Coordinates of C-alpha atoms and ligand atoms in Angstrom, one line a residue:
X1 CA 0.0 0.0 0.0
X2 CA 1.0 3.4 -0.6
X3 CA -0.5 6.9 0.5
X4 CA 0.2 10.0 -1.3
X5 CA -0.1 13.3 0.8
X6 CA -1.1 16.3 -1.9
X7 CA 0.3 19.8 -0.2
X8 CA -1.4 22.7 -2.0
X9 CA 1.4 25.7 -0.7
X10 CA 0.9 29.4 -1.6
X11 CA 3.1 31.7 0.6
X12 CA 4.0 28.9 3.1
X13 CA 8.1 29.3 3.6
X14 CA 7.8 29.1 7.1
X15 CA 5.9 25.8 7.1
X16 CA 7.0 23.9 4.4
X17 CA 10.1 22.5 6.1
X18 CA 8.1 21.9 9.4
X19 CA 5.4 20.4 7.7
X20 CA 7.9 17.8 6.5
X21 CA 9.5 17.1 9.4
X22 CA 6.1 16.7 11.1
X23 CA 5.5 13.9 9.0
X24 CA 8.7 12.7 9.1
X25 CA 8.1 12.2 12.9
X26 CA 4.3 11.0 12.7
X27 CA 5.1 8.3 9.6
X28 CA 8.5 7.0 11.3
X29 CA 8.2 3.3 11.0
X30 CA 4.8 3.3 9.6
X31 CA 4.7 -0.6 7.6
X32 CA 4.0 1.2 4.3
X33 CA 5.3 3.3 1.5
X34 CA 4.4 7.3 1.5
X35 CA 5.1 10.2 -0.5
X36 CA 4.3 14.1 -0.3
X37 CA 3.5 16.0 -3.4
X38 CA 3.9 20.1 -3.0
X39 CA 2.2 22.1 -5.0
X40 CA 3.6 25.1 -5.0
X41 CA 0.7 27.6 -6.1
X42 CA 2.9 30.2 -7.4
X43 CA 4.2 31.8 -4.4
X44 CA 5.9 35.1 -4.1
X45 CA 7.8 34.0 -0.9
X46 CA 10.4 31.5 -0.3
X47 CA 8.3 28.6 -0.9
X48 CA 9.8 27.4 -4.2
X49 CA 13.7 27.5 -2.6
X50 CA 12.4 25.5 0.8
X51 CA 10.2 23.0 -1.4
X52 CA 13.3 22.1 -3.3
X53 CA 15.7 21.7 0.0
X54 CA 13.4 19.0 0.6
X55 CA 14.4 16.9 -2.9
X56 CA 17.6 16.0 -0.8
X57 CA 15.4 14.4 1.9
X58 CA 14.7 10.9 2.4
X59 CA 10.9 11.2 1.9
X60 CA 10.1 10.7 -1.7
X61 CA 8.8 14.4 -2.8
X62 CA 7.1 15.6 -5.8
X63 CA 6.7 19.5 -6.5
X64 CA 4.9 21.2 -9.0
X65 CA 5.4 24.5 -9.4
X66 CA 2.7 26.8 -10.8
X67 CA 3.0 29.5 -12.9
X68 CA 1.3 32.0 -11.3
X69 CA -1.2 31.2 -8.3
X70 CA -4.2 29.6 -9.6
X71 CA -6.2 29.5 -6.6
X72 CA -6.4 26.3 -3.8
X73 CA -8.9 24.6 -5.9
X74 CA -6.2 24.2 -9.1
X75 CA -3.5 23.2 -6.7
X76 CA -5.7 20.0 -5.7
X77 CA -6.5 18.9 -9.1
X78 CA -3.0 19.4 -10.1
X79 CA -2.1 17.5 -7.1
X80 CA -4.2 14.5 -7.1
X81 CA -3.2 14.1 -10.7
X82 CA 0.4 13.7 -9.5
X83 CA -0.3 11.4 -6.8
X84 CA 0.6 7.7 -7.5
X85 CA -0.6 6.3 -3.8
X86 CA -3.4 3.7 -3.5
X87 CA -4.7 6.3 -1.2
X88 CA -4.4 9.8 -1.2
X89 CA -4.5 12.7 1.3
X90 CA -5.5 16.2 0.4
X91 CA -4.0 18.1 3.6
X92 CA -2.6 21.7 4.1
X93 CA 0.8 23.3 4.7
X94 CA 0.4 25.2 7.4
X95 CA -0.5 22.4 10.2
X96 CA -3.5 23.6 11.4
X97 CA -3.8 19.8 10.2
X98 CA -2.4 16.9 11.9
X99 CA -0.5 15.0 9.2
X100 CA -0.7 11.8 11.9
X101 CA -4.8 12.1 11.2
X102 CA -3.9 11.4 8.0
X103 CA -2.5 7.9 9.2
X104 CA -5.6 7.2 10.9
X105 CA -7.8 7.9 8.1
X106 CA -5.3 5.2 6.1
X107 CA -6.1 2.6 9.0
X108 CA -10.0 3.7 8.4
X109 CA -10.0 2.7 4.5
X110 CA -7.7 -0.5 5.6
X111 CA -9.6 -1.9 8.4
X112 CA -13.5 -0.4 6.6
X113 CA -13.3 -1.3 3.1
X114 CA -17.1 -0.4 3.0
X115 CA -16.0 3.4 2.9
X116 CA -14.0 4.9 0.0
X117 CA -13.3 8.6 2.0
X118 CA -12.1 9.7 5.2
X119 CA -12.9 13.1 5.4
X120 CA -12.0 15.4 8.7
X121 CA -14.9 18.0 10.1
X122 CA -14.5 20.2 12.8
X123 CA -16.7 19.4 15.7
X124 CA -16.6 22.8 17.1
X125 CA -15.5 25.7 15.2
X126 CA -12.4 28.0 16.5
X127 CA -13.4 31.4 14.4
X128 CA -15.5 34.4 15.8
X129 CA -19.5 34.1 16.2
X130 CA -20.1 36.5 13.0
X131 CA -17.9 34.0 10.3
X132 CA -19.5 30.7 12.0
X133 CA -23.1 32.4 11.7
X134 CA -21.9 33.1 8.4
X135 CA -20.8 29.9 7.4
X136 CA -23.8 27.8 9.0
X137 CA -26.0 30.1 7.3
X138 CA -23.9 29.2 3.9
X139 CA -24.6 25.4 4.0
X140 CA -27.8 25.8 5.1
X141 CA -28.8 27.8 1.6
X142 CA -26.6 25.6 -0.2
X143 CA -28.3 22.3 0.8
X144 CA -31.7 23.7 0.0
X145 CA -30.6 25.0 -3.7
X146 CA -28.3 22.3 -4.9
X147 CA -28.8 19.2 -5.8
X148 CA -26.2 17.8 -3.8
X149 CA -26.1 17.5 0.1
X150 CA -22.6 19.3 1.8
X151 CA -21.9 18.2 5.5
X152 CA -21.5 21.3 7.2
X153 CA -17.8 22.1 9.0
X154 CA -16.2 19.1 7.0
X155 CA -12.6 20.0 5.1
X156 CA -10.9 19.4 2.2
X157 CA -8.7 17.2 4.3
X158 CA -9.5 14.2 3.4
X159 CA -8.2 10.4 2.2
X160 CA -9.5 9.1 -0.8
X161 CA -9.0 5.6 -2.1
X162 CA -7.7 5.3 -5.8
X163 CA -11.2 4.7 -7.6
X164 CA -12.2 7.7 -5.9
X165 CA -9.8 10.2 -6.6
X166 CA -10.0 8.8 -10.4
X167 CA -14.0 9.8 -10.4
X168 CA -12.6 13.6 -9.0
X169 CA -10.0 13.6 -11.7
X170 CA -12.5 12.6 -14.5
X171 CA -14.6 15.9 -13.3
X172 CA -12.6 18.2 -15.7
X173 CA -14.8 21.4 -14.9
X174 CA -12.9 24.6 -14.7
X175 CA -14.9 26.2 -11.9
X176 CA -14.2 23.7 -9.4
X177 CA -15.9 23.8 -5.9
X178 CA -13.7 20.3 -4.7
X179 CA -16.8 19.8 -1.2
X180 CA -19.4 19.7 -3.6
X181 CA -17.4 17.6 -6.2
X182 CA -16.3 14.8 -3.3
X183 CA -20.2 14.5 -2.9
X184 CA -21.1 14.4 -5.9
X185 CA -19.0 11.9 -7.5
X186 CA -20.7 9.5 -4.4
X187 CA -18.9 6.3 -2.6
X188 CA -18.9 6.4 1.2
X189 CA -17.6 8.7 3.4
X190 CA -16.7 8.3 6.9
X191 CA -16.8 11.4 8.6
X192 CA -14.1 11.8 11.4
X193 CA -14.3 14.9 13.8
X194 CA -10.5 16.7 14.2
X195 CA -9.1 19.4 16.2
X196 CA -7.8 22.2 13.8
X197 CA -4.4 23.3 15.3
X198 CA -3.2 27.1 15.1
X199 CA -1.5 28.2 12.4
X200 CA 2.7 27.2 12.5
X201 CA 3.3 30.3 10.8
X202 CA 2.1 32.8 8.1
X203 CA -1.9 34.2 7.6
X204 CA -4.5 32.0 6.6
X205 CA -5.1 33.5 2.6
X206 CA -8.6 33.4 3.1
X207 CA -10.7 36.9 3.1
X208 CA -14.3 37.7 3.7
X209 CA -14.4 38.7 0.2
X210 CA -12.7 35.6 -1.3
X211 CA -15.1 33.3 0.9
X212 CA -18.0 35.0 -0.4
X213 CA -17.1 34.5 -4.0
X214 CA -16.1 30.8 -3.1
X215 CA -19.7 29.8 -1.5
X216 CA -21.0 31.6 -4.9
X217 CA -19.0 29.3 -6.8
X218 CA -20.2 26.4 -4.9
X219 CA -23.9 27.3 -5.2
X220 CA -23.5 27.8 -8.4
X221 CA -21.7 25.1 -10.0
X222 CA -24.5 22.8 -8.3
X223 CA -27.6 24.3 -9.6
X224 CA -29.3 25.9 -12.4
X225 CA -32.1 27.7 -10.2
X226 CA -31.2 30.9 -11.0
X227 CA -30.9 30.7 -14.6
X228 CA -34.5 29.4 -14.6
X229 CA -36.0 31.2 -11.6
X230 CA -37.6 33.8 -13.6
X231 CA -40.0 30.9 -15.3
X232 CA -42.0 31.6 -12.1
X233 CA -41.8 35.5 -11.1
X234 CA -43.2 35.9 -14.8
X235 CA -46.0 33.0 -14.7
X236 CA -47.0 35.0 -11.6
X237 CA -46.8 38.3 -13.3
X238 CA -49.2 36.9 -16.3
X239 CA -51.4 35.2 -14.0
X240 CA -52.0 38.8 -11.8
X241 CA -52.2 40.4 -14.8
X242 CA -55.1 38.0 -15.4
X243 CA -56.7 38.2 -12.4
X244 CA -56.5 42.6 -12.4
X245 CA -58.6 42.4 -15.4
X246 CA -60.8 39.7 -14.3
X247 CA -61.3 42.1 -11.3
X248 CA -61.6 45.3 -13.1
X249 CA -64.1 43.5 -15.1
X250 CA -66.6 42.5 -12.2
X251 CA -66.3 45.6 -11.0
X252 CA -67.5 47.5 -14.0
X253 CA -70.3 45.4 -14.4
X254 CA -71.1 44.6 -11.1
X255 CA -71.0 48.1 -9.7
X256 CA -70.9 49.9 -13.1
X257 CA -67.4 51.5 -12.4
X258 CA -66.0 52.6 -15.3
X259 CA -63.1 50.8 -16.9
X260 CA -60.6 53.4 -16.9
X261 CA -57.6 53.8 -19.6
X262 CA -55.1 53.2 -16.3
X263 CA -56.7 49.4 -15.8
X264 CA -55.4 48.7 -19.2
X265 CA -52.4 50.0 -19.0
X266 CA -52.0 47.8 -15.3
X267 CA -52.6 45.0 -17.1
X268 CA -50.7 45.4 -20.0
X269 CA -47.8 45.9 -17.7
X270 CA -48.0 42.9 -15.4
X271 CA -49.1 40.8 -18.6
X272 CA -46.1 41.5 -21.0
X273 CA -43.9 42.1 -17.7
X274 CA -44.4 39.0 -17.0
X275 CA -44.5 37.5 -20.7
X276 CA -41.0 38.7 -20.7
X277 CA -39.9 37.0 -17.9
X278 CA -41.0 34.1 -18.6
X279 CA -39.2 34.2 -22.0
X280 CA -36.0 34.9 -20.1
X281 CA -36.9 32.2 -18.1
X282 CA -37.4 29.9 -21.1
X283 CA -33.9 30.9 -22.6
X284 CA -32.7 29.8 -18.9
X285 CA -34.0 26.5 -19.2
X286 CA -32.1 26.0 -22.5
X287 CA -28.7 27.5 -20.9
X288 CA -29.3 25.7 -18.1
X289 CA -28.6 22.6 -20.2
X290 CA -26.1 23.9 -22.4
X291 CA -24.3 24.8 -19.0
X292 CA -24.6 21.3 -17.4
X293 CA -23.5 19.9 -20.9
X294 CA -20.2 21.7 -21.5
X295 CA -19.1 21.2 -17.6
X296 CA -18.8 17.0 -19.3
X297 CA -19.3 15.4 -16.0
X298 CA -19.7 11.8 -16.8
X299 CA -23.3 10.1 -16.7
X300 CA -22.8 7.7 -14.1
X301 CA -20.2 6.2 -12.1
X302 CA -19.7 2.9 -11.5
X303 CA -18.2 1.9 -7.9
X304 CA -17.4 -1.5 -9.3
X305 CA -19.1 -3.7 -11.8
X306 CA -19.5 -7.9 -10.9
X307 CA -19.6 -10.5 -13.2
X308 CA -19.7 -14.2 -13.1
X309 CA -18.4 -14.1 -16.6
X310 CA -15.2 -15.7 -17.3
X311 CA -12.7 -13.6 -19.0
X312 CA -12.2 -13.7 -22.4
X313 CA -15.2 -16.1 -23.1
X314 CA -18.0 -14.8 -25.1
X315 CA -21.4 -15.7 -24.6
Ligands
LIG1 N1 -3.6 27.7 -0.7 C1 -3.3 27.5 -2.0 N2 -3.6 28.5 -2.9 C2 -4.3 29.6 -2.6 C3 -4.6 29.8 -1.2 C4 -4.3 28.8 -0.3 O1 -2.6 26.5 -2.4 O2 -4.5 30.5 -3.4 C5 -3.2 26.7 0.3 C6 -2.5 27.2 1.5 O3 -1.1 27.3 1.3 C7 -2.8 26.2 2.6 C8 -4.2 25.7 2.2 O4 -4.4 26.1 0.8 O5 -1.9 25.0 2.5 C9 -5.3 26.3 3.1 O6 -5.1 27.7 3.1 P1 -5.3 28.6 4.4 O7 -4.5 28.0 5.5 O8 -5.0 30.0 4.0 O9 -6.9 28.5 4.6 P2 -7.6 28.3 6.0 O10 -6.9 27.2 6.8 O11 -7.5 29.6 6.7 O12 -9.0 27.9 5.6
LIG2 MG1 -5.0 27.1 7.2

């Protein structure tokens, strides 16, 4: 057996070389082969020069260096690509994960082959009311508009058995939102509660801002409600508009109120107000499927297909 750890590193000088000497210290004498592939997502710091002290090491390292910085999500993929392990860890530089969780997540897929994931949640959460509110609230909109069910305070820090991390890979979409990928591509998942740690060194690169964008991202790549959404305000616009004249009607022969020019006009409005919606709604509907078409995810995906079939006989 053979675990990969995948390091996505942007600005991390300062943790790089304890992050591998931390798992230096939690894998010593561990009965199997491991490696640690850096991704370097184009840092401006010292990263590159620290990432390649390691080559020297005993640990067998891969690094790929980006570019420029392509964002956490990129560093993954590119990661998991590079990853030769039979199981493979997505963990992050600056220790606020235990690399020895990783270890017990490896004993989970070796001792539960029923689950294909180990993936780490926070059981209570370390940041301020107002970003916890914040993030509650987040999951709690996403669940209801997606079509794909996130568990709140659970990581990318996660082990993934090779079938698994070939379904992510085969998910070639370039807006990636990685939580709502590892659901969707299914298999189990054994949820595992952690402790985060401090930071070693360094800022977290996460802002209120960038957050924000990200749970957009992550709404959005899993639904097509907005596109469509307007297939219902403009129904309801046609069918008030019905229901004005319907009442502006009754009223000028039931009580012989005149129909004014203004009643016309109202319904005009809220009819072709709401015709035009709908049309944009309509358009949605078809964009919604051109947009779910061009992302290419696969059909279905198999976990494993049985057969009492003997190979290479036909019939
Ligand atoms: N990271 C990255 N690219 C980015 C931002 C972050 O590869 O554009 C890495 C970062 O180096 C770290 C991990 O993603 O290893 C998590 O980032 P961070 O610690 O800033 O996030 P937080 O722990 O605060 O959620
Ligand atoms: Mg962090």
């Amino acid at each position: 057996m053979k675990l990969s750890l995948v390091v996505p590193c942007y600005n991390e000088q300062g943790n790089v070389p304890l992050f591998y000497e931390a798992v230096k210290n939690d894998f010593d004498g561990v009965d199997f082969d491991y490696e640690i592939v850096f991704v370097n997502d184009g840092s401006s710091d010292g990263t590159s020069a620290e990432l390649k002290n390691l080559l020297s090491g005993e640990i067998p390292v891969k690094i790929v260096n980006f570019s420029r910085n392509f964002g956490k999500e990129a560093a993954m993929y590119a990661g998991l690509e590079q990853a030769a392990g039979d199981y493979v860890t997505i963990i992050d530089a600056d220790l606020q994960q235990r690399p020895s969780i990783a270890l017990e997540m490896a004993r989970i897929l070796d001792e539960e082959p029923e689950y294909d994931c180990v993936a780490a949640y926070q059981e209570s959460r370390k940041e301020g009311g107002f970003m916890t509110f914040m993030k509650k609230s987040f999951y709690r909109a996403a669940n209801a508009f997606t079509e794909i069910e996130l568990m709140p305070d659970a990581s990318d820090f996660r082990t993934f058995r090779r079938n698994m991390v070939e379904s992510i890979l085969s998910l070639k979409e370039n807006f990636r939102f990685s939580k709502g990928l590892f659901t969707w591509v299914g298999y189990n998942t054994k949820y595992l509660p952690y402790v985060v740690e401090e930071r070693a060194t360094g800022e977290s690169k996460w802002s209120f801002k960038k957050l924000l964008a990200y749970g957009l991202e992550g709404v959005i790549s899993f639904t097509t409600f907005p596109l469509r959404f307007p297939v219902y305000l403009g129904a309801a616009g046609i069918l008030s508009s019905l229901v004005y004249l319907i009442v502006s009607l009754a009223l000028r022969f039931g009580s012989h109120h005149a129909l004014t020019a203004m009643n016309a006009v109202i319904t005009l409005i809220l009819f072709f107000g709401g015709a035009l919606l709908m049309s944009v709604g309509v358009l949605g509907e078809y964009l919604a499927r051109v947009y779910v078409q061009t992302k290419g995810r696969p059909i279905y995906i198999a976990k494993e297909i049985l057969t009492n079939e003997e190979e290479g006989k036909n019939g």
